[in-house]
PDB file of C-alpha atoms in Angstrom:
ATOM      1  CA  UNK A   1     109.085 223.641-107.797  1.00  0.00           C
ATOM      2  CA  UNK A   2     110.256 221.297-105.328  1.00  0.00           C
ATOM      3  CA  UNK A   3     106.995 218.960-103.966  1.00  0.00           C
ATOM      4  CA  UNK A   4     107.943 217.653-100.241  1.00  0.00           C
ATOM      5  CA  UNK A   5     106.136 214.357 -98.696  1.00  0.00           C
ATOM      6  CA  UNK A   6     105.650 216.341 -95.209  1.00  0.00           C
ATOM      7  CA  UNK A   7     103.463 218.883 -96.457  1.00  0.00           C
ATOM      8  CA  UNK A   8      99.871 219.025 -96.920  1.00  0.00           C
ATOM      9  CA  UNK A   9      97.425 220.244 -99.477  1.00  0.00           C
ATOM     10  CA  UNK A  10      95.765 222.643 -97.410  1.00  0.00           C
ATOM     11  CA  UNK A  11      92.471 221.890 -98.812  1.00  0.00           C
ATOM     12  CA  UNK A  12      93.379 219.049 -96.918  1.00  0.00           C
ATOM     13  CA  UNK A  13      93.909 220.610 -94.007  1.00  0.00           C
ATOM     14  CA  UNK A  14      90.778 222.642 -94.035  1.00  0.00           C
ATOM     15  CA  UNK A  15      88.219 219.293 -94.776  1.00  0.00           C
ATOM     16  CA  UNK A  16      90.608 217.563 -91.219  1.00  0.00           C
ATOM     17  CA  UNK A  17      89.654 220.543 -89.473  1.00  0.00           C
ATOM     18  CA  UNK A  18      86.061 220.791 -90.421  1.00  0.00           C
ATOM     19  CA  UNK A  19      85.782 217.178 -89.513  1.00  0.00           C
ATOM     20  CA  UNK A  20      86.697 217.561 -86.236  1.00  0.00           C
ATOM     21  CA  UNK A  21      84.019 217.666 -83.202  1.00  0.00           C
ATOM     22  CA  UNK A  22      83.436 221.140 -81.264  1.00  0.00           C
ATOM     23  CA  UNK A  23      85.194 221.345 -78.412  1.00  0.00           C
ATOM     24  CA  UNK A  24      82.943 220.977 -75.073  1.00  0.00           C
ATOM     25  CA  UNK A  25      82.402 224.280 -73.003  1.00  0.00           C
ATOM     26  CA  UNK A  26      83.945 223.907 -69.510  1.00  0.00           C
ATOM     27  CA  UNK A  27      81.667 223.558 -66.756  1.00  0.00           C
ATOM     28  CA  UNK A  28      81.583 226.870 -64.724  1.00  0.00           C
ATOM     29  CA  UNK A  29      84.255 226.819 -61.741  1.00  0.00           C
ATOM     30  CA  UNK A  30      86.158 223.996 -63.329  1.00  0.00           C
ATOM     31  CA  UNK A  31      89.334 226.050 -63.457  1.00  0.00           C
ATOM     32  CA  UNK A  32      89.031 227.591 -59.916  1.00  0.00           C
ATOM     33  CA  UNK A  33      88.428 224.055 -58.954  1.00  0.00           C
ATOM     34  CA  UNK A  34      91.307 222.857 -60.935  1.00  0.00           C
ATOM     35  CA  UNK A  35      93.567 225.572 -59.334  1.00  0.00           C
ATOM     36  CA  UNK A  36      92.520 224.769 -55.946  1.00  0.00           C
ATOM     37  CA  UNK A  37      93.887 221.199 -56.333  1.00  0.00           C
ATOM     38  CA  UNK A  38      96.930 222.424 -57.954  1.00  0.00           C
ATOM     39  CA  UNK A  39      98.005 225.267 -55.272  1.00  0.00           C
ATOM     40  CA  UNK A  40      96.211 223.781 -51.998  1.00  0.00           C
ATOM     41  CA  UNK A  41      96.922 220.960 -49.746  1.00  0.00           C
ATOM     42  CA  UNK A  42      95.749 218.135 -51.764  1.00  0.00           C
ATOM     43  CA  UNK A  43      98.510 218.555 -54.173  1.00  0.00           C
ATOM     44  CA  UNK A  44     100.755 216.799 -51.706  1.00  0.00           C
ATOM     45  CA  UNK A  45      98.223 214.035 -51.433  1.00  0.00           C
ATOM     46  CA  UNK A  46      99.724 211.521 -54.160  1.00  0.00           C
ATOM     47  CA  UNK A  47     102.808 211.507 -51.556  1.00  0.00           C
ATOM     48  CA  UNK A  48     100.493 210.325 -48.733  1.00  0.00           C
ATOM     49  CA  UNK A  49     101.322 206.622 -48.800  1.00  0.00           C
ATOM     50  CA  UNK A  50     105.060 207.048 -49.394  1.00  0.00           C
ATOM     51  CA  UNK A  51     104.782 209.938 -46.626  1.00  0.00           C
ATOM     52  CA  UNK A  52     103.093 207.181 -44.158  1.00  0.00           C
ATOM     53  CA  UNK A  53     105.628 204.597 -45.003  1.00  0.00           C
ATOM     54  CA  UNK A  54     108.499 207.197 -44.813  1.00  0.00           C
ATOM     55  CA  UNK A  55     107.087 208.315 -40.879  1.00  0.00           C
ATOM     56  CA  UNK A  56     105.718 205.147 -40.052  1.00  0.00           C
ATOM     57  CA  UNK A  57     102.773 207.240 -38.856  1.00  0.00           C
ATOM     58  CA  UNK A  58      99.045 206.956 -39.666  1.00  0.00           C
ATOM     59  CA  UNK A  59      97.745 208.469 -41.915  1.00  0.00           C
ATOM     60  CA  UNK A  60      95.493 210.561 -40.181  1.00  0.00           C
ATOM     61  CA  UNK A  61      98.623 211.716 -38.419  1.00  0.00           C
ATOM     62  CA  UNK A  62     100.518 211.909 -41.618  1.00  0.00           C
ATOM     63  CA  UNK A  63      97.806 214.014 -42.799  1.00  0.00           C
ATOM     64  CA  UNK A  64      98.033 216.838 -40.078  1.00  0.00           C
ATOM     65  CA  UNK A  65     101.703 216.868 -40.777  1.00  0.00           C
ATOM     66  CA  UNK A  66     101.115 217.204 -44.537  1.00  0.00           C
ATOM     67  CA  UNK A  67      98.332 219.914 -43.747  1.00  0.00           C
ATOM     68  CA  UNK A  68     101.041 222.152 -41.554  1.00  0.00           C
ATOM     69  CA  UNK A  69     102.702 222.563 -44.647  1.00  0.00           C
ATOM     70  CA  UNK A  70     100.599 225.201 -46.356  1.00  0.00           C
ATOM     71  CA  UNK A  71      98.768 226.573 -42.269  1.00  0.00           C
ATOM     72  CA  UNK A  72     100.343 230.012 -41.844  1.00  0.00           C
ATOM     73  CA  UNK A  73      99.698 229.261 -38.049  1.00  0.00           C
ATOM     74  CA  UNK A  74     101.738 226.272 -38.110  1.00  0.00           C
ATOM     75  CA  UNK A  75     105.149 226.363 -36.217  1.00  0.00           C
ATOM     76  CA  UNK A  76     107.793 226.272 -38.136  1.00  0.00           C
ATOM     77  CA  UNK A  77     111.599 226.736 -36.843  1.00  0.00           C
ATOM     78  CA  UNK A  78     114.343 228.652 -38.279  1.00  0.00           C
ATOM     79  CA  UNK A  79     117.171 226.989 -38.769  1.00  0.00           C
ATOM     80  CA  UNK A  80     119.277 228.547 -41.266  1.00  0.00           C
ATOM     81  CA  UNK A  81     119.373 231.614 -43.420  1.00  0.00           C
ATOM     82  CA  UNK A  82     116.335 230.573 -46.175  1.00  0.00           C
ATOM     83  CA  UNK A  83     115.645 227.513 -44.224  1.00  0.00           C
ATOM     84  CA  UNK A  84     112.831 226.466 -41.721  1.00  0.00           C
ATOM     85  CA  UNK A  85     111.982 222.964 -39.988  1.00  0.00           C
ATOM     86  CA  UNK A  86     109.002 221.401 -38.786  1.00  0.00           C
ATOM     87  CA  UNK A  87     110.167 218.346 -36.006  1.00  0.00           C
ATOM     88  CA  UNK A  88     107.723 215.838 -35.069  1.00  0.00           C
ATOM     89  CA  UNK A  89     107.576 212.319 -33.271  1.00  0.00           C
ATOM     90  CA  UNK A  90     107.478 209.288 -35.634  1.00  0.00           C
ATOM     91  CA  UNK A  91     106.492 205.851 -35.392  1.00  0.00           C
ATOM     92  CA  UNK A  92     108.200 203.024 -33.965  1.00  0.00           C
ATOM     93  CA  UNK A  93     109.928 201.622 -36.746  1.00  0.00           C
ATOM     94  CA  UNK A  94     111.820 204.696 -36.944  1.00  0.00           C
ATOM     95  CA  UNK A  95     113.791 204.697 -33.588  1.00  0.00           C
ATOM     96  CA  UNK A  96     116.180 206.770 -32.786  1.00  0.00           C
ATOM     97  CA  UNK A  97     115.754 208.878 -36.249  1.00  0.00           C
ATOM     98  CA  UNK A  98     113.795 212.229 -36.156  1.00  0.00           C
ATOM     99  CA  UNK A  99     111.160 213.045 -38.572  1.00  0.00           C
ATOM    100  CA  UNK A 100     110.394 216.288 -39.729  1.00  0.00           C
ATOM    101  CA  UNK A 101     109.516 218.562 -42.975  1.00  0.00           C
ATOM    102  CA  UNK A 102     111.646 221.175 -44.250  1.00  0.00           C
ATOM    103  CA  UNK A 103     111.859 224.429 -46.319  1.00  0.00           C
ATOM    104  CA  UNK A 104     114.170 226.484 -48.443  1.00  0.00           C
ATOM    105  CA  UNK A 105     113.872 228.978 -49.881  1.00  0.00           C
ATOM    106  CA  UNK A 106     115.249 229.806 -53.717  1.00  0.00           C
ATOM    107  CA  UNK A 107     118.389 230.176 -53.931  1.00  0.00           C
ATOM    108  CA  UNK A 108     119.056 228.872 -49.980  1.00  0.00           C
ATOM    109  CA  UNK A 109     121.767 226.588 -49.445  1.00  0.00           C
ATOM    110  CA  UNK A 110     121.092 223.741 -46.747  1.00  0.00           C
ATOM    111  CA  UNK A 111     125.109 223.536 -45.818  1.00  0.00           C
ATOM    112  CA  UNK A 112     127.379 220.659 -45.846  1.00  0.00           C
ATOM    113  CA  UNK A 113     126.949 218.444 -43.345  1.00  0.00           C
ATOM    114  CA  UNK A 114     127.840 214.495 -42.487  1.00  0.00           C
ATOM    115  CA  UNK A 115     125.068 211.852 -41.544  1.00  0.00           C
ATOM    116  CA  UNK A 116     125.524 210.209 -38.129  1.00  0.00           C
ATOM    117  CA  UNK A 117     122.596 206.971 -39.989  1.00  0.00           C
ATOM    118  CA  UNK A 118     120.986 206.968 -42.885  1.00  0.00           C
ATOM    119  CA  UNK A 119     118.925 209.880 -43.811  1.00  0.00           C
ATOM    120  CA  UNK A 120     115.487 209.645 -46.075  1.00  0.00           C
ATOM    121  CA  UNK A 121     114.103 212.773 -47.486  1.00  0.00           C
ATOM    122  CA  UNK A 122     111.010 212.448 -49.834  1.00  0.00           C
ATOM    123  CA  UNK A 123     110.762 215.901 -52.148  1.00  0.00           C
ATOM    124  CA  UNK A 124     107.591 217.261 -52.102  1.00  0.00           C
ATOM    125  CA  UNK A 125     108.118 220.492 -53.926  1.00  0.00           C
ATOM    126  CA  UNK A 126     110.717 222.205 -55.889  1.00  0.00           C
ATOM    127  CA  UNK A 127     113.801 221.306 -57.462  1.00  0.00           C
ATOM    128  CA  UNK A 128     117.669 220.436 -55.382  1.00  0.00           C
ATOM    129  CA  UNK A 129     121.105 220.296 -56.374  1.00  0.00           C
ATOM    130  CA  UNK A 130     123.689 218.903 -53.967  1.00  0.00           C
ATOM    131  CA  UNK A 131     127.641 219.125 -53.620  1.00  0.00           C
ATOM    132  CA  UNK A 132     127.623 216.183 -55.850  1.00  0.00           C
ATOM    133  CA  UNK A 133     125.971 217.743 -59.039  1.00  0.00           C
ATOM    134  CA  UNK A 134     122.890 215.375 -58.843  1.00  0.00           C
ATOM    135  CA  UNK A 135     119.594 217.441 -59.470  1.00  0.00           C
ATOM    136  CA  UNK A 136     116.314 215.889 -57.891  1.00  0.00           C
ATOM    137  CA  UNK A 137     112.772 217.442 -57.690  1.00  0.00           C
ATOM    138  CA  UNK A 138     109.333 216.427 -56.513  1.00  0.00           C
ATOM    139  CA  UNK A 139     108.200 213.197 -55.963  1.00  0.00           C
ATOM    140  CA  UNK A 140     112.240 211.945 -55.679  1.00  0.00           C
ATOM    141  CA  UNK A 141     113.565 209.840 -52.792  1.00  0.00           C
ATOM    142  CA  UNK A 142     116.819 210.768 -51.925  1.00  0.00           C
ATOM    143  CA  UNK A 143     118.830 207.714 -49.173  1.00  0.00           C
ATOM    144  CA  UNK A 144     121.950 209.408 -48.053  1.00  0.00           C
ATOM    145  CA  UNK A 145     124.058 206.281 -46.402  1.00  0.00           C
ATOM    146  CA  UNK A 146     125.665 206.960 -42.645  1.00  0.00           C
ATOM    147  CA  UNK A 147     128.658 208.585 -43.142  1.00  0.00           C
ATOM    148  CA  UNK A 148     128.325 210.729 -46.439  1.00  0.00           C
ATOM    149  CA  UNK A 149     128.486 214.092 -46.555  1.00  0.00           C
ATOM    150  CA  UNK A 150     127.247 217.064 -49.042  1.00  0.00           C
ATOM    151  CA  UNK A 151     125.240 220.208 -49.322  1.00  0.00           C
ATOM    152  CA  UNK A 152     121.655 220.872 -51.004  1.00  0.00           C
ATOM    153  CA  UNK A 153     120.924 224.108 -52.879  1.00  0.00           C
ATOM    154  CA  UNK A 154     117.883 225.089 -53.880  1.00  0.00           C
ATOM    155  CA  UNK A 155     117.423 225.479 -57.605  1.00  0.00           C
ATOM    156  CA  UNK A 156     114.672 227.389 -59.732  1.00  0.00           C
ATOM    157  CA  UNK A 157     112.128 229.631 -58.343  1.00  0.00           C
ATOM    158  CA  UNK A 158     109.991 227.573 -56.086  1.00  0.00           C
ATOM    159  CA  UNK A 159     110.388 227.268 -52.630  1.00  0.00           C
ATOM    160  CA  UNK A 160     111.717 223.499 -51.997  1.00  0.00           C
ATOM    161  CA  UNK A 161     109.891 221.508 -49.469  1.00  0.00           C
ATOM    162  CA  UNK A 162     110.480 218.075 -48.247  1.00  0.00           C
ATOM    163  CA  UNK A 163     110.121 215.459 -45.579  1.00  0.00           C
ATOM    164  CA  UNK A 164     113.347 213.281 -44.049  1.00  0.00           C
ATOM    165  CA  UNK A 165     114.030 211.170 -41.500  1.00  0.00           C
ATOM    166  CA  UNK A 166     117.474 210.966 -39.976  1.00  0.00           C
ATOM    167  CA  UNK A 167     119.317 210.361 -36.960  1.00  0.00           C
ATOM    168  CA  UNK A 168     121.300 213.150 -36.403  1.00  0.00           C
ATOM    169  CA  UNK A 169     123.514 215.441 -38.832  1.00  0.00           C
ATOM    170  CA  UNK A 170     127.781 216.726 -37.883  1.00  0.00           C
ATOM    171  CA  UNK A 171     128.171 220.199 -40.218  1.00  0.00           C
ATOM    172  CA  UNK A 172     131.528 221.369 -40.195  1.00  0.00           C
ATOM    173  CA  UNK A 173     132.821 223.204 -37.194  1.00  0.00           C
ATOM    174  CA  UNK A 174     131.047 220.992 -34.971  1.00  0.00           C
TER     175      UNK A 174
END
């Protein structure tokens, strides 16, 4: 018989797992609660302060914005096969560049397409690939220098959502 260092004695095993303290019973509603902050509005909330900086709006502005995300009465324009936009006035600092929030769907390609000034998009949701191979999700800050070019595809099976400022965007044929 071979004895190995990385195994236990399971009486061992037993008197660790006796030893241990009873879990604690959730308190009722916890996981509703829990599911609520997970699915609703307030899971966009950690990107408030970036979102503020990124509009240069305040944040009770910011916050209607963020709330028109998930209001099925909210106005949302279709741009694209799979895609939607939401364009809205920012602050000063931005000047000439337009802010806005958009969506894809899976699978939806946002096509290739040139940046007349830099463009800023904050993901909020989901996962991108663009004509470059680079793969960014939520919470990533993508700065797209005047003058470059590529497409974003939508990977995975969550609908991709983010915010961008940007000046103005050339796609091919125009």
């Amino acid at each position: 018989m071979i004895e190995r260092d990385d195994e236990l004695d399971p009486r061992v095993l037993d008197a660790l797992a006796n030893a241990l303290e009873p879990t604690a019973v959730p308190a009722p509603g916890l996981r509703a609660r829990l599911f609520g902050t997970i699915t609703g509005r307030e899971r966009f909330l950690p990107f408030l302060d970036r979102l503020i900086a990124l509009f240069d709006l305040p944040e009770e502005e910011t916050r209607r914005e963020v709330d028109a995300i998930l209001d099925p009465d909210a106005e949302w324009e279709p741009m694209l096969d799979g895609c939607s936009f939401r364009d809205f006035e920012g602050g000063p600092a931005l000047g000439d560049a337009h802010a806005g929030l958009i969506r894809l769907q899976p699978g939806a390609v946002f096509p290739s397409h040139r940046h007349v000034g830099e463009e800023r998009i904050l993901l909020l949701q989901g996962r991108v690939r663009d004509s470059e191979g680079n793969e960014y999700r939520a919470g990533d800050t993508i700065v797209s220098a005047d003058g470059s070019a590529h497409d974003m595809l939508a990977i995975g099976d969550e609908e991709v959502i983010y915010a961008a400022v940007v000046v103005a965007l050339e796609f091919s044929g125009e």
